[in-house]
PDB file of C-alpha atoms in Angstrom:
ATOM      1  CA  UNK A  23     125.420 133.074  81.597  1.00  0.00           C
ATOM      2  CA  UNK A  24     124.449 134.696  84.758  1.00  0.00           C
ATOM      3  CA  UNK A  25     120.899 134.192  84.436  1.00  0.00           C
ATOM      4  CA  UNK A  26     121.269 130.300  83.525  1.00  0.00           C
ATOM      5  CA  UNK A  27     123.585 129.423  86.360  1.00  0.00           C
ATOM      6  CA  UNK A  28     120.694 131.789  89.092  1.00  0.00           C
ATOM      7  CA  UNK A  29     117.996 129.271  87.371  1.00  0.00           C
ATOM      8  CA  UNK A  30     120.032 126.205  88.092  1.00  0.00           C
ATOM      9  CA  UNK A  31     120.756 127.083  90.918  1.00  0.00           C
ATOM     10  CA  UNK A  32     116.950 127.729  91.658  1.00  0.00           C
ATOM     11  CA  UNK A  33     116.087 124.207  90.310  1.00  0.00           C
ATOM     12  CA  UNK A  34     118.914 122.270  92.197  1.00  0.00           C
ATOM     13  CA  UNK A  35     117.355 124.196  95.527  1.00  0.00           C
ATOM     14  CA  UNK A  36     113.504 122.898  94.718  1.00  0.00           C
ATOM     15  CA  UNK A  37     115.033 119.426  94.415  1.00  0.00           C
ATOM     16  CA  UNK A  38     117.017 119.393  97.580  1.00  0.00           C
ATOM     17  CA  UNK A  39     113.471 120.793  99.134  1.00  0.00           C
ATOM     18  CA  UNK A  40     111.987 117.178 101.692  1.00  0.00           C
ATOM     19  CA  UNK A  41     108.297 118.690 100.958  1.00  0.00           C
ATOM     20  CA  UNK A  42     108.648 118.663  96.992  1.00  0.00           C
ATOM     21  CA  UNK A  43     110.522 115.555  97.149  1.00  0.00           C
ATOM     22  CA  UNK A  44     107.623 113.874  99.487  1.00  0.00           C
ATOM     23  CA  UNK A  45     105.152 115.656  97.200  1.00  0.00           C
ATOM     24  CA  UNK A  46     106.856 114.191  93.703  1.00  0.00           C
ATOM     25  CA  UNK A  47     106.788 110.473  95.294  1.00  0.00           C
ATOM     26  CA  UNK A  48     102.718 110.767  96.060  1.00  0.00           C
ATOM     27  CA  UNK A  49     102.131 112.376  92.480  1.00  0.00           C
ATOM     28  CA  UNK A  50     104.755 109.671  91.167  1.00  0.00           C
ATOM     29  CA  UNK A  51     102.770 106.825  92.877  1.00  0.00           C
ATOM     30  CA  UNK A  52      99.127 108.828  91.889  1.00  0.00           C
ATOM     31  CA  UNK A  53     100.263 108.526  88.003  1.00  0.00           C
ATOM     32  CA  UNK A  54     101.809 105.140  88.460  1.00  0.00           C
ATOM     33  CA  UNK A  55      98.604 103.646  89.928  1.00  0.00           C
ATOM     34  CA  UNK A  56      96.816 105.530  86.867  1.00  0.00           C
ATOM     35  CA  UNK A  57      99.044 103.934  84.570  1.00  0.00           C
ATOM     36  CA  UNK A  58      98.656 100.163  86.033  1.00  0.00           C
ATOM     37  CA  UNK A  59      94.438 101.001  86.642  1.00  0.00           C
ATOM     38  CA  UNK A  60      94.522 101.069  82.581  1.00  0.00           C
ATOM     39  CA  UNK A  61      94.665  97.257  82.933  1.00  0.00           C
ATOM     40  CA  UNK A  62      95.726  97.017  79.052  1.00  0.00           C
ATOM     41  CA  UNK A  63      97.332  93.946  77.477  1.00  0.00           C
ATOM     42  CA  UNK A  64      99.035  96.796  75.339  1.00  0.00           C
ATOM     43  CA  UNK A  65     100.978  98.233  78.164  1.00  0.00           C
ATOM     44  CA  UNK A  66     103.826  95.704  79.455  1.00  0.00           C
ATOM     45  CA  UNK A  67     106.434  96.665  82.522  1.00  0.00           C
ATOM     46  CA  UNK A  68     105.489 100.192  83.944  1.00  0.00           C
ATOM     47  CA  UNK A  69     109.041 101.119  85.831  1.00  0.00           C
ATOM     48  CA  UNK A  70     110.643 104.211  86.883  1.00  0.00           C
ATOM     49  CA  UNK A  71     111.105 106.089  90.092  1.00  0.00           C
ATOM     50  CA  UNK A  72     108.918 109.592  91.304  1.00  0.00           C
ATOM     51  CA  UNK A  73     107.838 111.380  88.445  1.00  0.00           C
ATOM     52  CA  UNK A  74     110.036 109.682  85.843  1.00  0.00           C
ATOM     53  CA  UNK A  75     107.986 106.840  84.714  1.00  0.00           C
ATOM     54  CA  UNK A  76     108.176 104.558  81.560  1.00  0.00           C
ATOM     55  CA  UNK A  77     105.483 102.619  80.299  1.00  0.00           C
ATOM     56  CA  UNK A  78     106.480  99.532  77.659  1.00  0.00           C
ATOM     57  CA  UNK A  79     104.183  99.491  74.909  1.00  0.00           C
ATOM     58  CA  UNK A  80     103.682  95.636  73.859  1.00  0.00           C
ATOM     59  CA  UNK A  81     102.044  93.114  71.140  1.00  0.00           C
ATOM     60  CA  UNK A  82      99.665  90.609  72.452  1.00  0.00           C
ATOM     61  CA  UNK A  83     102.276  88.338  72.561  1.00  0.00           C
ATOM     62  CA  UNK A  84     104.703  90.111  75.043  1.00  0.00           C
ATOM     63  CA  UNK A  85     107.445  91.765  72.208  1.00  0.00           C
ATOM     64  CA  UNK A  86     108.032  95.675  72.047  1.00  0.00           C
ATOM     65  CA  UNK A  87     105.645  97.374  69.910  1.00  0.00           C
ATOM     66  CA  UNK A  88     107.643  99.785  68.430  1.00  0.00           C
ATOM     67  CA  UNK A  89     105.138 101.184  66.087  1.00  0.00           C
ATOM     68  CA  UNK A  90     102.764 101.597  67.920  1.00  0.00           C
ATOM     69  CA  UNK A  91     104.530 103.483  70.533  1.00  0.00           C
ATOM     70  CA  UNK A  92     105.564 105.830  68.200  1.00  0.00           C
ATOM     71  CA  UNK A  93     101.442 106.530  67.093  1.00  0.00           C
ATOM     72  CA  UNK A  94     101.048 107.027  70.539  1.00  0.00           C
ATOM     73  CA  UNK A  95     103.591 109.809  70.970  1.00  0.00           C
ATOM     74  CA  UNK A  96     102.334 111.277  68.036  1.00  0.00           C
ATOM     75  CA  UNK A  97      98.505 111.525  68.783  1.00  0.00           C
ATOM     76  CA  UNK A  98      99.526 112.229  72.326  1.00  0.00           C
ATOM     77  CA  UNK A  99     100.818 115.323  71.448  1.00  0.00           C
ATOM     78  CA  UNK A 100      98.452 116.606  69.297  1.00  0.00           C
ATOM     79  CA  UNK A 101      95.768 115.952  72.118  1.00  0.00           C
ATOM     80  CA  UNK A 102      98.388 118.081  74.136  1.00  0.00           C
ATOM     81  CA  UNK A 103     100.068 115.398  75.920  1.00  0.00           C
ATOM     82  CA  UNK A 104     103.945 115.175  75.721  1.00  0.00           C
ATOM     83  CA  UNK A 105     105.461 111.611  75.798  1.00  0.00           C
ATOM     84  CA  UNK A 106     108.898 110.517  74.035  1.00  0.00           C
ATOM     85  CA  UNK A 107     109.407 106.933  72.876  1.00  0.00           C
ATOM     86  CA  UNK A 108     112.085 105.261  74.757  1.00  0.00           C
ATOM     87  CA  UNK A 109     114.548 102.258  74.643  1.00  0.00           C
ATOM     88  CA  UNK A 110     116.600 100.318  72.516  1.00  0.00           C
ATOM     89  CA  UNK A 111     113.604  99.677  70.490  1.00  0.00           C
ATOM     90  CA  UNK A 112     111.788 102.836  70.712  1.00  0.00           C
ATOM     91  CA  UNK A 113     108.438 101.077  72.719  1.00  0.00           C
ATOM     92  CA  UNK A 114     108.740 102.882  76.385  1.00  0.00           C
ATOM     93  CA  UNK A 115     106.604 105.819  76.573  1.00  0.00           C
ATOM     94  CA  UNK A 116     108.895 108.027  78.737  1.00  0.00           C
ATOM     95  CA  UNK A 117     106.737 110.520  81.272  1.00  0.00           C
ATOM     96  CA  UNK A 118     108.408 113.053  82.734  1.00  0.00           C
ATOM     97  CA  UNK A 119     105.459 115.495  83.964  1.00  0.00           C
ATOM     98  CA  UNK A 120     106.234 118.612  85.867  1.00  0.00           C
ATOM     99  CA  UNK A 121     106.687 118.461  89.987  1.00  0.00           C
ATOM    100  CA  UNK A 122     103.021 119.990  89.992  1.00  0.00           C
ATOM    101  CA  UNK A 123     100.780 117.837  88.179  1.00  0.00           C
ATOM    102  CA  UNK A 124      97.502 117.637  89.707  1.00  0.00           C
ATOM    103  CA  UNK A 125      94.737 114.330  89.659  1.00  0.00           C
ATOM    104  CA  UNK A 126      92.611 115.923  86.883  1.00  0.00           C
ATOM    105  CA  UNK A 127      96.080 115.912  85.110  1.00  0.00           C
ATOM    106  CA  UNK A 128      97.383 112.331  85.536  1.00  0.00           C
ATOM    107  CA  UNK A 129      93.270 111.582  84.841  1.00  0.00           C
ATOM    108  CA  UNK A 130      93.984 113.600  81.267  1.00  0.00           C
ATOM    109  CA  UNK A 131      97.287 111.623  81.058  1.00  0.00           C
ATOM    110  CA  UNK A 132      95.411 107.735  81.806  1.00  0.00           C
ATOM    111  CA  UNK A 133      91.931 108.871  79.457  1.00  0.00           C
ATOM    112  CA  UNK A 134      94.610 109.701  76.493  1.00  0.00           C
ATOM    113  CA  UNK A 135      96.755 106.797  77.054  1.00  0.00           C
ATOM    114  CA  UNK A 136      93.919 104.454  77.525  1.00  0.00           C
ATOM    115  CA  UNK A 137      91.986 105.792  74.228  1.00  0.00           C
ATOM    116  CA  UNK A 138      95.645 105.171  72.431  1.00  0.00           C
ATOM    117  CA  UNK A 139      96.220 101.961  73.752  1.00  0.00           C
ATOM    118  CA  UNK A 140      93.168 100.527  71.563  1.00  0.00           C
TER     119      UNK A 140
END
């Protein structure tokens, strides 16, 4: 398809772009450091690289939370949020936010996640 391959081709050229890659890092490391601020015993290993983040979703006593993770998708998307549940065991909360997320969006992303978490 002519018009799928012109898109690609589009996409593959905004991700060889320095400036987008330079900007994706800084939003990557503004919604990490959101993330961590949450300071929850809920959230275990945050990991990931740019804008591709996953957060492990943990009992109090360090072991994947599977069911809970799964809550979280769910009420995250009906408060308009997007997350998938990730792993083996279905407890990462996979982020994977467009190149132009702003602050008041990553603040959106930590108030949800932080109101979910308790």
């Amino acid at each position: 398809n002519p018009l799928g391959c012109a898109m690609a081709l589009a996409s593959l050229a905004q991700h060889a772009d320095p400036a987008v890659a330079a900007s994706v890092r800084e939003r990557g490391a503004a919604l990490r450091s959101a993330l961590v601020s949450l300071n929850s015993p809920r959230l275990g290993h945050i990991r990931g690289l740019g804008l591709m983040l996953g957060a492990e979703v943990v009992n109090p006593d360090g072991s994947p939370d599977t069911e809970r993770a799964i809550h979280i998708v769910q009420a995250s998307l009906r408060a308009g949020l997007i997350l998938l549940a990730d792993s083996p065991t279905a407890n990462v909360l996979s982020f994977s936010p467009p190149f132009a997320i702003d602050d008041e969006e990553i603040a959106f992303t930590a108030a949800t996640l932080a109101t979910l978490l308790r």
